[in-house]
CSV table of C-alpha atoms and ligand atoms in Angstrom, one decimal:
chain,number,residue,atom,x,y,z
A,1424,MET,CA,0.0,0.0,0.0
A,1425,ILE,CA,1.0,3.7,0.3
A,1426,PRO,CA,4.3,4.3,-1.6
A,1427,ASN,CA,6.9,1.8,-2.2
A,1428,ASP,CA,9.7,-0.1,-0.4
A,1429,PRO,CA,12.3,2.7,-0.1
A,1430,VAL,CA,9.9,5.0,1.8
A,1431,GLU,CA,8.5,2.3,4.1
A,1432,HIS,CA,12.0,1.1,4.7
A,1433,LEU,CA,13.2,4.5,5.7
A,1434,ILE,CA,10.2,5.1,8.0
A,1435,ALA,CA,10.9,1.8,9.7
A,1436,LEU,CA,14.5,2.7,10.3
A,1437,LEU,CA,13.7,6.2,11.6
A,1438,SER,CA,11.0,5.0,13.9
A,1439,ARG,CA,13.5,2.9,15.7
A,1440,LEU,CA,15.3,6.0,16.9
A,1441,PRO,CA,14.6,6.9,20.5
A,1442,GLY,CA,12.0,9.7,20.6
A,1443,LEU,CA,10.5,9.0,17.2
A,1444,GLY,CA,7.4,6.9,16.9
A,1445,ARG,CA,6.0,5.6,13.7
A,1446,ARG,CA,3.8,8.6,13.2
A,1447,SER,CA,6.5,11.2,13.6
A,1448,ALA,CA,8.9,9.1,11.5
A,1449,ARG,CA,6.3,9.2,8.7
A,1450,ARG,CA,5.8,12.9,9.0
A,1451,ALA,CA,9.6,13.5,9.0
A,1452,VAL,CA,10.0,11.4,5.9
A,1453,LEU,CA,7.2,13.2,4.1
A,1454,LYS,CA,8.7,16.6,5.0
A,1455,MET,CA,12.1,15.5,3.7
A,1456,LEU,CA,10.6,14.1,0.5
A,1457,MET,CA,9.2,17.5,-0.3
A,1458,ASP,CA,12.8,18.6,-0.9
A,1459,PRO,CA,15.1,15.6,-1.0
A,1460,ALA,CA,18.2,17.4,-2.3
A,1461,ASP,CA,18.1,19.9,0.5
A,1462,LYS,CA,16.7,17.8,3.3
A,1463,MET,CA,17.5,14.1,2.7
A,1464,LEU,CA,20.9,14.0,1.1
A,1465,PRO,CA,22.6,16.3,3.6
A,1466,LEU,CA,21.3,14.1,6.4
A,1467,ALA,CA,22.6,11.0,4.6
A,1468,GLU,CA,25.9,12.7,4.2
A,1469,ALA,CA,26.1,13.8,7.8
A,1470,LEU,CA,25.3,10.2,9.0
A,1471,HIS,CA,28.1,8.9,6.8
A,1472,ALA,CA,30.5,11.5,8.0
A,1473,ALA,CA,29.8,10.9,11.7
A,1474,ALA,CA,29.9,7.1,11.3
A,1475,GLU,CA,33.3,7.5,9.6
A,1476,ALA,CA,34.8,10.1,11.9
A,1477,VAL,CA,33.7,9.1,15.4
A,1478,ARG,CA,35.5,6.6,17.6
A,1479,PRO,CA,35.7,5.8,21.3
A,1480,CYS,CA,38.6,7.5,23.2
A,1481,GLU,CA,41.1,4.9,24.2
A,1482,THR,CA,41.7,6.8,27.4
A,1483,CYS,CA,38.3,7.7,28.8
A,1484,GLY,CA,35.7,6.1,26.6
A,1485,ASN,CA,34.2,9.3,25.3
A,1486,LEU,CA,33.1,9.4,21.6
A,1487,ASP,CA,35.0,11.9,19.5
A,1488,THR,CA,36.7,12.3,16.2
A,1489,THR,CA,40.1,11.8,17.8
A,1490,SER,CA,41.5,9.3,20.3
A,1491,PRO,CA,42.5,10.4,22.8
A,1492,CYS,CA,39.5,12.8,22.8
A,1493,HIS,CA,39.6,16.5,22.9
A,1494,ILE,CA,38.9,16.4,26.7
A,1495,CYS,CA,41.8,14.1,27.4
A,1496,THR,CA,44.2,16.2,25.4
A,1497,ASP,CA,43.0,19.6,26.8
A,1498,THR,CA,45.9,20.9,28.7
A,1499,HIS,CA,43.6,23.3,30.6
A,1500,ARG,CA,41.8,20.4,32.3
A,1501,ASP,CA,42.8,19.2,35.7
A,1502,ARG,CA,44.1,15.7,35.2
A,1503,LYS,CA,44.2,15.0,38.9
A,1504,LEU,CA,40.4,15.1,39.0
A,1505,VAL,CA,38.5,12.4,37.2
A,1506,CYS,CA,34.8,12.1,36.9
A,1507,VAL,CA,33.4,8.5,36.5
A,1508,VAL,CA,30.2,8.2,34.5
A,1509,GLU,CA,28.0,5.3,33.4
A,1510,GLY,CA,27.9,6.4,29.7
A,1511,VAL,CA,28.8,8.9,27.1
A,1512,ALA,CA,25.4,10.6,27.4
A,1513,ASP,CA,26.2,11.5,31.0
A,1514,LEU,CA,29.6,12.9,30.0
A,1515,TRP,CA,28.0,15.1,27.4
A,1516,ALA,CA,25.4,16.3,29.9
A,1517,LEU,CA,28.0,17.2,32.5
A,1518,GLU,CA,30.0,19.1,29.7
A,1519,ARG,CA,26.9,21.0,28.7
A,1520,ALA,CA,26.4,22.0,32.3
A,1521,HIS,CA,30.0,23.2,32.5
A,1522,ALA,CA,30.0,21.2,35.8
A,1523,HIS,CA,33.5,19.7,35.7
A,1524,ARG,CA,37.0,21.1,35.0
A,1525,GLY,CA,38.8,17.7,35.1
A,1526,THR,CA,38.7,14.6,32.9
A,1527,TYR,CA,36.2,11.7,32.6
A,1528,HIS,CA,36.1,8.0,32.7
A,1529,VAL,CA,33.2,6.1,31.0
A,1530,LEU,CA,32.4,2.9,32.9
A,1531,GLY,CA,30.2,1.6,30.1
A,1532,GLY,CA,27.4,0.4,32.4
A,1533,LEU,CA,26.6,-0.3,36.0
A,1534,LEU,CA,26.9,-3.4,38.1
A,1535,SER,CA,23.6,-5.2,37.9
A,1536,ALA,CA,22.8,-8.6,39.5
A,1537,LEU,CA,19.6,-8.8,37.5
A,1538,GLY,CA,21.1,-7.6,34.2
A,1539,GLY,CA,24.1,-9.9,34.7
A,1540,THR,CA,26.6,-7.1,34.5
A,1541,GLY,CA,29.7,-7.8,36.6
A,1542,PRO,CA,32.9,-5.9,37.3
A,1543,ASP,CA,34.7,-7.4,34.3
A,1544,ASP,CA,32.0,-5.9,32.0
A,1545,LEU,CA,32.9,-2.4,33.1
A,1546,SER,CA,36.0,-0.3,32.5
A,1547,ILE,CA,37.4,-0.6,36.0
A,1548,THR,CA,40.9,-2.0,35.5
A,1549,PRO,CA,41.7,0.9,33.1
A,1550,LEU,CA,40.4,3.3,35.6
A,1551,LEU,CA,42.7,1.9,38.3
A,1552,ARG,CA,45.6,2.1,35.9
A,1553,ARG,CA,44.8,5.7,35.1
A,1554,ILE,CA,44.6,6.6,38.8
A,1555,GLU,CA,48.0,5.1,39.3
A,1556,SER,CA,49.8,6.4,36.2
A,1557,ASP,CA,48.3,10.0,36.3
A,1558,GLY,CA,48.5,10.4,40.0
A,1559,ILE,CA,44.8,11.2,40.2
A,1560,GLU,CA,43.9,12.8,43.5
A,1561,GLU,CA,40.1,12.8,43.4
A,1562,VAL,CA,37.6,10.4,41.8
A,1563,ILE,CA,34.1,11.8,41.5
A,1564,LEU,CA,31.5,9.1,41.1
A,1565,ALA,CA,28.7,10.7,39.0
A,1566,LEU,CA,26.5,7.6,38.7
A,1567,PRO,CA,22.7,7.6,38.7
A,1568,ALA,CA,20.8,7.5,42.0
A,1569,THR,CA,19.4,4.1,41.3
A,1570,VAL,CA,19.9,0.7,43.0
A,1571,ASP,CA,22.5,-0.3,40.4
A,1572,GLY,CA,24.1,3.1,40.8
A,1573,ALA,CA,24.4,2.7,44.5
A,1574,THR,CA,25.8,-0.9,44.2
A,1575,THR,CA,28.4,0.4,41.7
A,1576,ASN,CA,29.3,3.3,44.0
A,1577,HIS,CA,29.9,0.9,46.9
A,1578,TYR,CA,31.9,-1.5,44.8
A,1579,LEU,CA,34.1,1.2,43.3
A,1580,THR,CA,34.7,2.8,46.7
A,1581,ASP,CA,36.1,-0.5,47.9
A,1582,ARG,CA,38.2,-1.1,44.8
A,1583,LEU,CA,39.6,2.4,44.6
A,1584,LYS,CA,40.3,3.0,48.3
A,1585,PRO,CA,43.8,1.3,48.2
A,1586,THR,CA,44.9,3.9,45.6
A,1587,GLY,CA,44.7,6.6,48.2
A,1588,ALA,CA,42.6,8.9,46.0
A,1589,THR,CA,39.8,10.8,47.6
A,1590,ILE,CA,36.4,9.4,46.4
A,1591,THR,CA,33.4,11.6,46.2
A,1592,ARG,CA,29.9,11.3,44.7
A,1593,LEU,CA,27.4,13.9,43.5
A,1594,ALA,CA,25.3,15.6,46.1
A,1595,GLN,CA,21.7,14.9,46.8
A,1596,GLY,CA,19.8,16.9,44.3
A,1597,VAL,CA,20.0,14.3,41.6
A,1598,PRO,CA,16.4,12.9,41.7
A,1599,ILE,CA,16.1,9.3,42.8
A,1600,GLY,CA,15.8,7.1,39.8
A,1601,GLY,CA,16.6,9.9,37.4
A,1602,ALA,CA,19.1,9.5,34.6
A,1603,LEU,CA,21.7,12.3,34.5
A,1604,ASP,CA,21.3,13.2,30.8
A,1605,VAL,CA,17.7,14.3,31.2
A,1606,LEU,CA,18.4,16.7,34.0
A,1607,ASP,CA,18.5,20.4,33.5
A,1608,ASP,CA,21.9,22.0,33.5
A,1609,GLY,CA,21.4,24.0,36.7
A,1610,THR,CA,20.5,21.0,38.9
A,1611,LEU,CA,23.4,19.1,37.4
A,1612,ALA,CA,25.9,21.9,38.1
A,1613,ALA,CA,24.6,22.4,41.7
A,1614,ALA,CA,24.7,18.7,42.5
A,1615,PHE,CA,28.2,18.5,41.1
A,1616,LYS,CA,29.4,21.5,43.1
A,1617,ALA,CA,28.0,20.1,46.4
A,1618,ARG,CA,29.6,16.6,45.9
A,1619,ARG,CA,30.4,14.7,49.1
A,1620,PRO,CA,33.2,12.4,50.1
A,1621,LEU,CA,32.0,8.7,50.4
B,1289,MET,CA,32.6,21.9,23.3
B,1290,ILE,CA,31.4,18.3,23.5
B,1291,PRO,CA,32.6,16.3,20.5
B,1292,ASN,CA,33.4,17.7,17.1
B,1293,ASP,CA,31.8,19.1,14.0
B,1294,PRO,CA,30.4,15.9,12.4
B,1295,VAL,CA,28.4,15.0,15.5
B,1296,GLU,CA,27.1,18.5,16.2
B,1297,HIS,CA,26.2,18.9,12.5
B,1298,LEU,CA,24.3,15.7,12.5
B,1299,ILE,CA,22.4,16.6,15.7
B,1300,ALA,CA,21.5,20.0,14.2
B,1301,LEU,CA,20.1,18.4,11.0
B,1302,LEU,CA,18.2,15.7,12.9
B,1303,SER,CA,16.7,18.2,15.3
B,1304,ARG,CA,15.1,20.1,12.4
B,1305,LEU,CA,12.8,17.1,11.7
B,1306,PRO,CA,9.3,17.4,12.9
B,1307,GLY,CA,8.8,15.6,16.2
B,1308,LEU,CA,12.5,15.6,17.1
B,1309,GLY,CA,13.8,18.3,19.5
B,1310,ARG,CA,17.4,18.9,20.2
B,1311,ARG,CA,17.5,16.6,23.2
B,1312,SER,CA,15.9,13.6,21.3
B,1313,ALA,CA,18.2,14.3,18.4
B,1314,ARG,CA,21.2,14.1,20.7
B,1315,ARG,CA,20.0,10.9,22.3
B,1316,ALA,CA,19.3,9.4,18.9
B,1317,VAL,CA,22.8,10.3,17.6
B,1318,LEU,CA,24.4,8.9,20.7
B,1319,LYS,CA,22.5,5.6,20.4
B,1320,MET,CA,23.5,5.3,16.7
B,1321,LEU,CA,27.2,6.1,17.5
B,1322,MET,CA,27.3,3.1,19.8
B,1323,ASP,CA,27.0,1.0,16.7
B,1324,PRO,CA,27.6,3.1,13.6
B,1325,ALA,CA,27.9,0.2,11.1
B,1326,ASP,CA,24.6,-1.3,12.2
B,1327,LYS,CA,22.6,1.9,13.0
B,1328,MET,CA,24.0,4.9,11.1
B,1329,LEU,CA,25.1,3.6,7.7
B,1330,PRO,CA,21.8,1.8,6.9
B,1331,LEU,CA,19.9,4.9,7.7
B,1332,ALA,CA,22.2,7.0,5.5
B,1333,GLU,CA,21.7,4.4,2.7
B,1334,ALA,CA,17.9,4.5,3.2
B,1335,LEU,CA,17.8,8.2,2.9
B,1336,HIS,CA,19.9,8.1,-0.3
B,1337,ALA,CA,17.7,5.4,-1.8
B,1338,ALA,CA,14.5,7.2,-1.0
B,1339,ALA,CA,15.8,10.6,-2.3
B,1340,GLU,CA,16.9,8.9,-5.5
B,1341,ALA,CA,13.8,6.8,-6.0
B,1342,VAL,CA,10.9,9.0,-5.0
B,1343,ARG,CA,9.3,11.7,-7.2
B,1344,PRO,CA,6.0,13.5,-7.4
B,1345,CYS,CA,3.3,11.8,-9.6
B,1346,GLU,CA,2.7,14.0,-12.7
B,1347,THR,CA,-1.0,13.2,-12.6
B,1348,CYS,CA,-2.1,13.5,-9.0
B,1349,GLY,CA,0.9,15.0,-7.0
B,1350,ASN,CA,1.4,11.9,-4.8
B,1351,LEU,CA,5.0,10.9,-3.9
B,1352,ASP,CA,6.0,7.5,-5.2
B,1353,THR,CA,8.8,5.6,-6.9
B,1354,THR,CA,6.9,5.8,-10.2
B,1355,SER,CA,5.1,8.6,-12.1
B,1356,PRO,CA,2.2,8.1,-12.7
B,1357,CYS,CA,2.0,6.7,-9.2
B,1358,HIS,CA,0.8,3.2,-8.2
B,1359,ILE,CA,-2.7,4.7,-7.3
B,1360,CYS,CA,-3.1,6.5,-10.7
B,1361,THR,CA,-2.1,3.3,-12.5
B,1362,ASP,CA,-4.3,0.9,-10.4
B,1363,THR,CA,-6.9,-0.4,-12.7
B,1364,HIS,CA,-9.1,-1.4,-9.8
B,1365,ARG,CA,-9.6,2.2,-8.8
B,1366,ASP,CA,-12.6,4.1,-9.8
B,1367,ARG,CA,-11.3,6.9,-12.0
B,1368,LYS,CA,-14.6,8.7,-12.1
B,1369,LEU,CA,-14.1,9.5,-8.4
B,1370,VAL,CA,-11.3,11.9,-7.4
B,1371,CYS,CA,-10.5,13.0,-3.9
B,1372,VAL,CA,-8.9,16.4,-3.5
B,1373,VAL,CA,-6.4,16.8,-0.6
B,1374,GLU,CA,-4.2,19.6,0.7
B,1375,GLY,CA,-1.0,17.5,0.8
B,1376,VAL,CA,0.5,14.1,0.4
B,1377,ALA,CA,0.2,13.4,4.2
B,1378,ASP,CA,-3.6,13.6,3.9
B,1379,LEU,CA,-3.5,11.2,0.9
B,1380,TRP,CA,-1.5,8.7,2.9
B,1381,ALA,CA,-3.8,9.0,5.9
B,1382,LEU,CA,-6.9,8.4,3.7
B,1383,GLU,CA,-5.1,5.4,2.2
B,1384,ARG,CA,-4.2,4.0,5.6
B,1385,ALA,CA,-7.9,4.4,6.6
B,1386,HIS,CA,-9.0,2.5,3.4
B,1387,ALA,CA,-11.4,5.4,3.1
B,1388,HIS,CA,-11.4,5.9,-0.7
B,1389,ARG,CA,-11.6,3.6,-3.7
B,1390,GLY,CA,-11.0,6.3,-6.3
B,1391,THR,CA,-8.0,8.4,-7.2
B,1392,TYR,CA,-6.5,11.6,-5.6
B,1393,HIS,CA,-5.5,15.1,-6.5
B,1394,VAL,CA,-3.0,16.9,-4.3
B,1395,LEU,CA,-3.6,20.7,-4.3
B,1396,GLY,CA,-0.3,21.5,-2.7
B,1397,GLY,CA,-1.7,23.9,-0.2
B,1398,LEU,CA,-4.8,25.9,0.7
B,1399,LEU,CA,-5.9,29.4,-0.3
B,1400,SER,CA,-4.8,31.8,2.4
B,1401,ALA,CA,-5.1,35.6,2.4
B,1402,LEU,CA,-2.7,35.8,5.3
B,1403,GLY,CA,-0.2,33.3,4.0
B,1404,GLY,CA,-0.4,34.9,0.5
B,1405,THR,CA,-1.4,31.7,-1.2
B,1406,GLY,CA,-3.6,32.3,-4.3
B,1407,PRO,CA,-5.3,30.0,-6.8
B,1408,ASP,CA,-2.2,30.1,-9.1
B,1409,ASP,CA,-0.1,28.6,-6.3
B,1410,LEU,CA,-2.3,25.5,-6.2
B,1411,SER,CA,-2.8,22.6,-8.6
B,1412,ILE,CA,-6.3,23.7,-9.8
B,1413,THR,CA,-5.9,24.0,-13.6
B,1414,PRO,CA,-4.5,20.4,-13.7
B,1415,LEU,CA,-7.5,19.3,-11.7
B,1416,LEU,CA,-9.9,21.0,-14.1
B,1417,ARG,CA,-8.1,19.3,-17.0
B,1418,ARG,CA,-8.3,15.9,-15.3
B,1419,ILE,CA,-12.1,16.3,-14.7
B,1420,GLU,CA,-12.5,17.1,-18.4
B,1421,SER,CA,-10.3,14.4,-19.9
B,1422,ASP,CA,-11.1,11.6,-17.5
B,1423,GLY,CA,-14.9,12.3,-17.4
B,1424,ILE,CA,-14.8,12.6,-13.6
B,1425,GLU,CA,-18.2,12.4,-12.1
B,1426,GLU,CA,-17.6,13.2,-8.4
B,1427,VAL,CA,-15.0,15.4,-6.8
B,1428,ILE,CA,-14.7,14.8,-3.0
B,1429,LEU,CA,-13.1,17.8,-1.3
B,1430,ALA,CA,-11.2,16.3,1.7
B,1431,LEU,CA,-9.7,19.6,3.0
B,1432,PRO,CA,-9.2,20.4,6.7
B,1433,ALA,CA,-12.1,22.0,8.6
B,1434,THR,CA,-10.2,25.3,9.1
B,1435,VAL,CA,-10.8,28.9,7.8
B,1436,ASP,CA,-8.4,28.3,4.9
B,1437,GLY,CA,-10.0,24.9,4.2
B,1438,ALA,CA,-13.5,26.5,4.0
B,1439,THR,CA,-12.2,29.3,1.8
B,1440,THR,CA,-10.6,26.8,-0.5
B,1441,ASN,CA,-13.8,24.6,-0.5
B,1442,HIS,CA,-15.9,27.6,-1.6
B,1443,TYR,CA,-13.5,28.7,-4.3
B,1444,LEU,CA,-13.2,25.2,-5.7
B,1445,THR,CA,-16.9,24.7,-5.7
B,1446,ASP,CA,-17.3,27.8,-7.9
B,1447,ARG,CA,-14.5,26.8,-10.2
B,1448,LEU,CA,-15.6,23.2,-10.6
B,1449,LYS,CA,-19.3,23.8,-11.0
B,1450,PRO,CA,-19.2,24.4,-14.8
B,1451,THR,CA,-17.7,20.9,-15.3
B,1452,GLY,CA,-20.9,19.3,-14.3
B,1453,ALA,CA,-19.2,17.0,-11.8
B,1454,THR,CA,-20.9,16.4,-8.4
B,1455,ILE,CA,-18.9,18.1,-5.7
B,1456,THR,CA,-19.0,16.8,-2.1
B,1457,ARG,CA,-17.0,17.3,1.1
B,1458,LEU,CA,-16.3,15.1,4.1
B,1459,ALA,CA,-18.9,15.0,6.8
B,1460,GLN,CA,-18.0,16.9,9.9
B,1461,GLY,CA,-18.8,15.6,13.4
B,1462,VAL,CA,-17.8,13.6,16.4
B,1463,PRO,CA,-14.9,11.2,15.5
B,1464,ILE,CA,-15.7,7.5,15.8
B,1465,GLY,CA,-14.6,6.3,19.3
B,1466,GLY,CA,-13.9,9.8,20.5
B,1467,ALA,CA,-15.2,10.9,23.9
B,1468,LEU,CA,-17.3,14.1,23.7
B,1469,ASP,CA,-15.5,15.8,26.6
B,1470,VAL,CA,-12.1,15.9,24.9
B,1471,LEU,CA,-13.4,17.4,21.7
B,1472,ASP,CA,-12.9,21.1,20.9
B,1473,ASP,CA,-16.0,23.3,21.1
B,1474,GLY,CA,-16.2,24.0,17.4
B,1475,THR,CA,-16.3,20.3,16.5
B,1476,LEU,CA,-18.9,19.7,19.2
B,1477,ALA,CA,-21.1,22.6,18.1
B,1478,ALA,CA,-20.9,21.6,14.4
B,1479,ALA,CA,-21.7,18.0,15.2
B,1480,PHE,CA,-24.7,19.1,17.3
B,1481,LYS,CA,-26.0,21.4,14.5
B,1482,ALA,CA,-25.6,18.7,11.9
B,1483,ARG,CA,-27.5,16.1,14.0
B,1484,ARG,CA,-29.4,13.4,12.1
B,1485,PRO,CA,-32.6,11.5,12.8
B,1486,LEU,CA,-32.0,7.9,13.8
C,1741,LIG,ZN1,39.1,10.9,26.3
C,1742,LIG,ZN1,-0.8,9.7,-9.0
């Protein structure tokens, strides 16, 4: 029915993106089809370019066009201060909030008994190595205020204590159960500033 | 800040699509960047393929991979019965609803004094020509129930009368399955006024 394969295929792919249902995907495709040269081809190009250019930073796990990423190579950053996040989305959210003047470390997940995620699935050994080699003085655990976040906080506190680094976590103010990357910048910056030692 | 040009550029393009704000665009891009080969490149391909393949139907204005489109060339359709719509989105909606067994004609807009859209900006002359050459017997005006929709209805009725074709418009009333108390007042008043004996 309706048009043919290429359009239905495109709608199906678009509607898999978070935030786009089938109806919005259809509307988006229709709008682009009104002016394909100006609306569709540039988007196709941009997807290609990003897919080609972006890679994970070998140091911190951020996604960027260089590895090490522009944060890890920024000489104005305080390398003695590392902020541990669950994922890249959280890193980007903290950057948008201008909350942190140090570097980051992306864990790549949280410990989860139910989800079957153990310490070996997370980037913990590389974090320990960085603390050692960079002489990191403070590790800020910026993990979500969920059960898995708390479990991971406890586990990391135990594992990192022998390094001698101060371990802190974000202040109350991060809503229980709330993901960091949907918080407004002000809340995020305030919680960051009021971080507490664990 | 945050990553580099290709990613920000992609987020900017995506966030221009209807239904996607900046935040959802960012989340969508991040999700795709986790697995570019599987998530980004196929979408880029699909956009390319659709942009290459889809064109407007020279007869009715539908968007399809062939011109005339698959509706205009469908021999099971009643060619004496043409449904006039504002845009392709309406055509697709009527097709999804299996509401119409004839063909379509896409006006490409509505008359609008404020918007500066006049009769010459719409596909009216081609419609008159089709009525003549195909011996169309009924023209169904499926235009939105707005001020511009009503203006266009009146104008088209005057222009099409000399052809001798019957001119009808969609019934207005309470949507099937819709609760009364969520309807806007205008719809409710119109439905009340147009009440029918049972
Ligand atoms: Zn990095
Ligand atoms: Zn057609």
